[in-house]
Coordinates of C-alpha atoms in Angstrom, one line a residue:
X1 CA -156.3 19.1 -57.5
X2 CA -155.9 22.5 -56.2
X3 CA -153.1 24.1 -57.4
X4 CA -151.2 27.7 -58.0
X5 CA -151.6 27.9 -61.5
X6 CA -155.6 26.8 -61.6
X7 CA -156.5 28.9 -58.9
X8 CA -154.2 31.9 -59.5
X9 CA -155.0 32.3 -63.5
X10 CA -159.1 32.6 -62.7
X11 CA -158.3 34.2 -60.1
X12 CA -156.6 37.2 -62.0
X13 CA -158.6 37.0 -64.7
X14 CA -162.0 37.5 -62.7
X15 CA -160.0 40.6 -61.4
X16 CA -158.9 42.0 -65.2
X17 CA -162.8 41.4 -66.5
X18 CA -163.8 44.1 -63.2
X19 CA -161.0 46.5 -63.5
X20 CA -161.7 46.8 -67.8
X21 CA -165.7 46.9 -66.5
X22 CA -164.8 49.4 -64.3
X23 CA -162.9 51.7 -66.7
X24 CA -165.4 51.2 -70.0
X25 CA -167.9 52.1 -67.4
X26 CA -166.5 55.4 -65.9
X27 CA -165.5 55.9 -69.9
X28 CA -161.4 56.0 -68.1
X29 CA -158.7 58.6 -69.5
X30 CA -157.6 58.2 -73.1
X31 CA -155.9 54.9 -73.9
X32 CA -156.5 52.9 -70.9
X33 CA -158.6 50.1 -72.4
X34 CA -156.5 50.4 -75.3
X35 CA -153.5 49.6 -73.1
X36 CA -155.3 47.1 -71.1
X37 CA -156.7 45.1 -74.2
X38 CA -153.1 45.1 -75.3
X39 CA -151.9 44.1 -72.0
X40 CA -153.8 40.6 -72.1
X41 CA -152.5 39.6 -75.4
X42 CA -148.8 39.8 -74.0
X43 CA -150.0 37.9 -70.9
X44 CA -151.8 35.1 -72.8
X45 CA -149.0 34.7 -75.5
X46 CA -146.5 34.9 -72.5
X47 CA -148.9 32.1 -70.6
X48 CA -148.8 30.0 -73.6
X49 CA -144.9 30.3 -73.7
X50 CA -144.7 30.0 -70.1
X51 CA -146.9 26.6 -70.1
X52 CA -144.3 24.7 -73.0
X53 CA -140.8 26.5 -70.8
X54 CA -142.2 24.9 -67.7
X55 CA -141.3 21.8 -68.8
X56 CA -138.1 22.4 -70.2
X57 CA -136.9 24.3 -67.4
X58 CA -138.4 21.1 -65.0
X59 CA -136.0 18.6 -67.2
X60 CA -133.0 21.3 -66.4
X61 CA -133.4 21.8 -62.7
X62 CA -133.8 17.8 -62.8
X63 CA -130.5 17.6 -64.8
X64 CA -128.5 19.9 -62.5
X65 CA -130.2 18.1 -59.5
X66 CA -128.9 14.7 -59.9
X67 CA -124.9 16.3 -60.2
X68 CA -125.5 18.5 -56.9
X69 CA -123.2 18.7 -54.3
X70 CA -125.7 17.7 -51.6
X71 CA -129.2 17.0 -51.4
X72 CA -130.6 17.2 -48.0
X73 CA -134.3 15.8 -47.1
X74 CA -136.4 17.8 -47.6
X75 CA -137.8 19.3 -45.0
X76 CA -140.2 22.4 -43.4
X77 CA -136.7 24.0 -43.2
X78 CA -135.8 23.1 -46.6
X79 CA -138.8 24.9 -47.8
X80 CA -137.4 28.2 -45.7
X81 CA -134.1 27.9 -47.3
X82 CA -135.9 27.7 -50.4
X83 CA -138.3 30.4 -50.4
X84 CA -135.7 33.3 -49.2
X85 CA -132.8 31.8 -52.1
X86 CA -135.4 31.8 -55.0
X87 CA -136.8 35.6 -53.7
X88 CA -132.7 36.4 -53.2
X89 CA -132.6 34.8 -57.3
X90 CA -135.4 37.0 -58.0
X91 CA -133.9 40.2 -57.0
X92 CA -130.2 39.3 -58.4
X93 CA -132.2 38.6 -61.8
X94 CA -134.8 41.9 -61.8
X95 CA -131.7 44.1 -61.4
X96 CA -129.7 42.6 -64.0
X97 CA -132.6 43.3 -65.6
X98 CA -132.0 47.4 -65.3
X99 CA -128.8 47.0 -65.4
X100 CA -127.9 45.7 -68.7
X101 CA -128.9 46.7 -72.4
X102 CA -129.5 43.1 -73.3
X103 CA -131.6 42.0 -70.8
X104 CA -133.7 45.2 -70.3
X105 CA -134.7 45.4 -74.1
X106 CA -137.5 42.6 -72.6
X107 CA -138.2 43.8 -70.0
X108 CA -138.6 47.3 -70.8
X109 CA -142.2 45.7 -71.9
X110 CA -143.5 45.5 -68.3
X111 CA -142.5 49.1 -67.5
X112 CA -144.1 50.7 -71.1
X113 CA -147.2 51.3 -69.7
X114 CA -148.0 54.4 -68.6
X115 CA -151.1 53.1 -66.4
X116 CA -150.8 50.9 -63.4
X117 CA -153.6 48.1 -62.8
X118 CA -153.9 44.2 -62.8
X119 CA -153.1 44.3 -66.6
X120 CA -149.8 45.6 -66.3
X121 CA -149.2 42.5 -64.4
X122 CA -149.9 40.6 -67.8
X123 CA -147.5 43.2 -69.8
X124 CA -144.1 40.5 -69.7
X125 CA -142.6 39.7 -72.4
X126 CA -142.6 35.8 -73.6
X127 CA -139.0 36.1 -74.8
X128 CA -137.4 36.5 -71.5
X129 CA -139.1 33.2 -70.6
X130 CA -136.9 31.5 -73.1
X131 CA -133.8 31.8 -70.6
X132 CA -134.8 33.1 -67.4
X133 CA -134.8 30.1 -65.7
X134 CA -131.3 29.5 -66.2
X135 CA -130.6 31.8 -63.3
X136 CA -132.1 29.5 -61.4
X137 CA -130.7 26.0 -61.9
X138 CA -127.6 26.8 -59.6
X139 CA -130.2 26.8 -56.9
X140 CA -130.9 22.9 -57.9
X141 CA -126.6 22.0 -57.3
X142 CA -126.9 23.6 -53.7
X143 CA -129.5 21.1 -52.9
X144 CA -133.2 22.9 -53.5
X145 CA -135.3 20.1 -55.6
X146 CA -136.4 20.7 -58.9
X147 CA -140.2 21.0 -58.0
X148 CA -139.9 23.4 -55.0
X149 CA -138.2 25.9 -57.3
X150 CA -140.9 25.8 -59.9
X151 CA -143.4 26.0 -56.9
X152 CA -142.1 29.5 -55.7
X153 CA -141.9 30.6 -59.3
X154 CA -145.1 30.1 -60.0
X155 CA -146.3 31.9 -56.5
X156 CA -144.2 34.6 -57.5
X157 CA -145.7 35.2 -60.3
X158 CA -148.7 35.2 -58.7
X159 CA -148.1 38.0 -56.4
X160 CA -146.6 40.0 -58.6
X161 CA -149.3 40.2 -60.7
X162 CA -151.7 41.0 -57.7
X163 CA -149.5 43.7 -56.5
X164 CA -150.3 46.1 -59.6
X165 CA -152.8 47.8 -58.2
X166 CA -153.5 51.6 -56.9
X167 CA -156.6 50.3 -55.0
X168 CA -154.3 49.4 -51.9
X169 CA -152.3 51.8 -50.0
X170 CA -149.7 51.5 -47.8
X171 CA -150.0 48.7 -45.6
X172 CA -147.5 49.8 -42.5
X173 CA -145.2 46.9 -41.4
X174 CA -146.1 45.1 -44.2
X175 CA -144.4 47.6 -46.5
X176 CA -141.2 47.0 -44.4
X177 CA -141.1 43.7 -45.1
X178 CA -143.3 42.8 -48.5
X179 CA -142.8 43.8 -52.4
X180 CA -146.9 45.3 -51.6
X181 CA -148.8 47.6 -54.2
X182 CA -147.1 50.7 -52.8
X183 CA -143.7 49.5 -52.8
X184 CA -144.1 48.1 -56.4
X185 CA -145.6 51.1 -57.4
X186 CA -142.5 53.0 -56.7
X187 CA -141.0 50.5 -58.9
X188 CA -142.6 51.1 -61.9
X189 CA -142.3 54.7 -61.8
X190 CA -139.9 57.1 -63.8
X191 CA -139.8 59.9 -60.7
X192 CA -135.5 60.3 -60.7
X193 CA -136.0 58.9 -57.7
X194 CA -137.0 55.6 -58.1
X195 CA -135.6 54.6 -61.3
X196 CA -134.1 51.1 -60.8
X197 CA -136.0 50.7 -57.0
X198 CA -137.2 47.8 -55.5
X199 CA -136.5 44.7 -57.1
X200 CA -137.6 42.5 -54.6
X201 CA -139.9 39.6 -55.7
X202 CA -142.4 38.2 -52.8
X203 CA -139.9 40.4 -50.4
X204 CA -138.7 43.7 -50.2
X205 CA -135.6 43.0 -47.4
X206 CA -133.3 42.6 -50.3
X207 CA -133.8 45.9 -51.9
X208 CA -133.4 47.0 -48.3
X209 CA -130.1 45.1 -47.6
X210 CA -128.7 46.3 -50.9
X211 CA -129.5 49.9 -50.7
X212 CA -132.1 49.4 -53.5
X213 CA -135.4 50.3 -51.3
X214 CA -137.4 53.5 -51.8
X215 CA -140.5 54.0 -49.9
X216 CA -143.7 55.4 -52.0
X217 CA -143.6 59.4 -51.2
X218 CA -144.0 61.5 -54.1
X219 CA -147.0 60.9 -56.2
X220 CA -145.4 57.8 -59.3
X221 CA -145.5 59.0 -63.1
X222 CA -145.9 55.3 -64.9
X223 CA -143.6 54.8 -67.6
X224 CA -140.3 54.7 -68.9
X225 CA -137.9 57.6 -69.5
X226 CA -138.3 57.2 -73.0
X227 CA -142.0 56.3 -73.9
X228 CA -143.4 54.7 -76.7
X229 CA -146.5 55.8 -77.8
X230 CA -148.6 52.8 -79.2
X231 CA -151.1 49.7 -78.1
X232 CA -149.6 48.0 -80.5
X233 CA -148.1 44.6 -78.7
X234 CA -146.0 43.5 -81.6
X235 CA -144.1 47.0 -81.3
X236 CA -144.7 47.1 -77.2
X237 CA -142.6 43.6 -77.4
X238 CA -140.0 44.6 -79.8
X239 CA -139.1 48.3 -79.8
X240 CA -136.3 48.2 -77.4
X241 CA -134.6 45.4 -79.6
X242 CA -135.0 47.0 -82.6
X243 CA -133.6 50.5 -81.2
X244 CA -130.3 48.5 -79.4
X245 CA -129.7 46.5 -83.2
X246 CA -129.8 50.0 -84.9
X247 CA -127.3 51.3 -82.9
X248 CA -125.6 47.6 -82.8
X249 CA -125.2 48.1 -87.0
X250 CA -122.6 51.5 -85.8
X251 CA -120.5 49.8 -83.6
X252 CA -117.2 47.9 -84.8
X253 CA -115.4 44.8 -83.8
X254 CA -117.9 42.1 -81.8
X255 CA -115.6 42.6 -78.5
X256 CA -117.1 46.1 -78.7
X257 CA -120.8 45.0 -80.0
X258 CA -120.7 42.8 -76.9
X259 CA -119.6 45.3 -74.4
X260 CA -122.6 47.5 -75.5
X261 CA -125.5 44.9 -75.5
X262 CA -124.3 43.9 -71.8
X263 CA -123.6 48.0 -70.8
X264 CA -126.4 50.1 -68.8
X265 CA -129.1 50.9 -70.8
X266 CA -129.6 54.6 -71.7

């Protein structure tokens, strides 16, 4: 049976093997295969993570399911509804994501690197998969079955992946309305700004609606505002963690440790 995750993970792969081709062949700048070696064994420990969550976050959507407040039949329009409240999840979740010490120290992992190609998509950090999906499971008490959310995750996931890529341009309307390669791009950039732009998932009308939407102008400088120089993926994963417990030891009082871990990240 032909599914998301059995076409999608070939799929990218096939990609990864002609990009790293590609840049042994043209002997690429300094680092890059470095970074994109380094890049797959996040993404296959993250896979492997991903793989045993999936079925613990399937048990908790069913959970929360059968106490929901409705359940209407599912339906073409169902699937609608769906899609544009998981991508609306998304968003809420990715900016949370800037937005708060705690959350960013994983995925500060994704936005490390200073190149930009399919790898990057692989460069998530596994332990963010340990409690993402609970942002979710409210979705399953409005009514949105279990399976459908899991469905659009994995999609998601799918496209973002694809979109890390400077081989496509801009795309025109499709900009307007899409997270594409040059809207991502923008994302993952430390230009002032577009720090903390365009969040969107499989959409970009969010980031739009909220005033979070920058279009791709000035040439993107890949990284972080602070970057760490290693390939190390051990220290790629854990470096932001290490830095917030550090300064976690100098604060007093947990009321105040807490305010900190959940405060804007430097």
């Amino acid at each position: 049976m032909l599914t998301i995750k059995n076409i999608g993970i070939p799929l990218v792969l096939i990609i990864f093997i002609i990009e790293l081709i590609i840049a042994i062949v043209k002997r690429a700048q300094a680092g890059l295969v470095k970074d994109m070696a380094a890049n797959l064994l996040i993404g296959l420990t993250t896979l492997a993570v991903g793989l045993f969550m999936k079925g613990i976050s399937f048990l908790v959507f069913s959970w929360v399911y059968t106490i929901a407040f409705l359940k209407p039949q599912v339906t073409p329009l169902l699937w609608v509804i769906g899609f544009f409240s998981c991508d609306l999840v998304i968003y809420f979740y990715h900016l949370l994501s800037h937005k708060t010490k705690f959350f960013w120290a994983a995925h500060i992992t994704h936005h490390s690197s200073l190149h930009y190609n399919i790898s990057v998509g692989f460069r998530v950090s596994c332990i963010h998969v340990f409690y993402r999906f609970l942002f979710w499971s409210p979705l399953c008490l409005l009514g949105i079955p279990p399976i459908m959310i899991i469905f659009f995750d994995s999609l998601t996931t799918l496209h973002n992946i694809l979109i890390h890529t400077e081989r496509i341009k801009k795309l025109g309307i499709l900009d307007f309305i899409f997270n594409t390669p040059s809207n991502h791009r923008v994302h993952h950039a430390s230009n002032p700004q577009y720090l903390d732009k365009n969040m969107g998932g499989i959409l970009i009308i969010y980031d739009r609606i909220f005033g979070t939407y920058a279009p791709e102008r000035e040439t993107p400088v890949y990284g972080t505002t602070h970057n760490i120089s290693t390939h190390n993926p051990v220290t790629i994963l854990l470096h932001e963690y290490v830095s917030m417990f550090k300064q976690l030891s100098y604060i007093r009082g947990w009321k105040q440790k807490l305010k900190f871990i959940f405060s804007a990240p430097a």
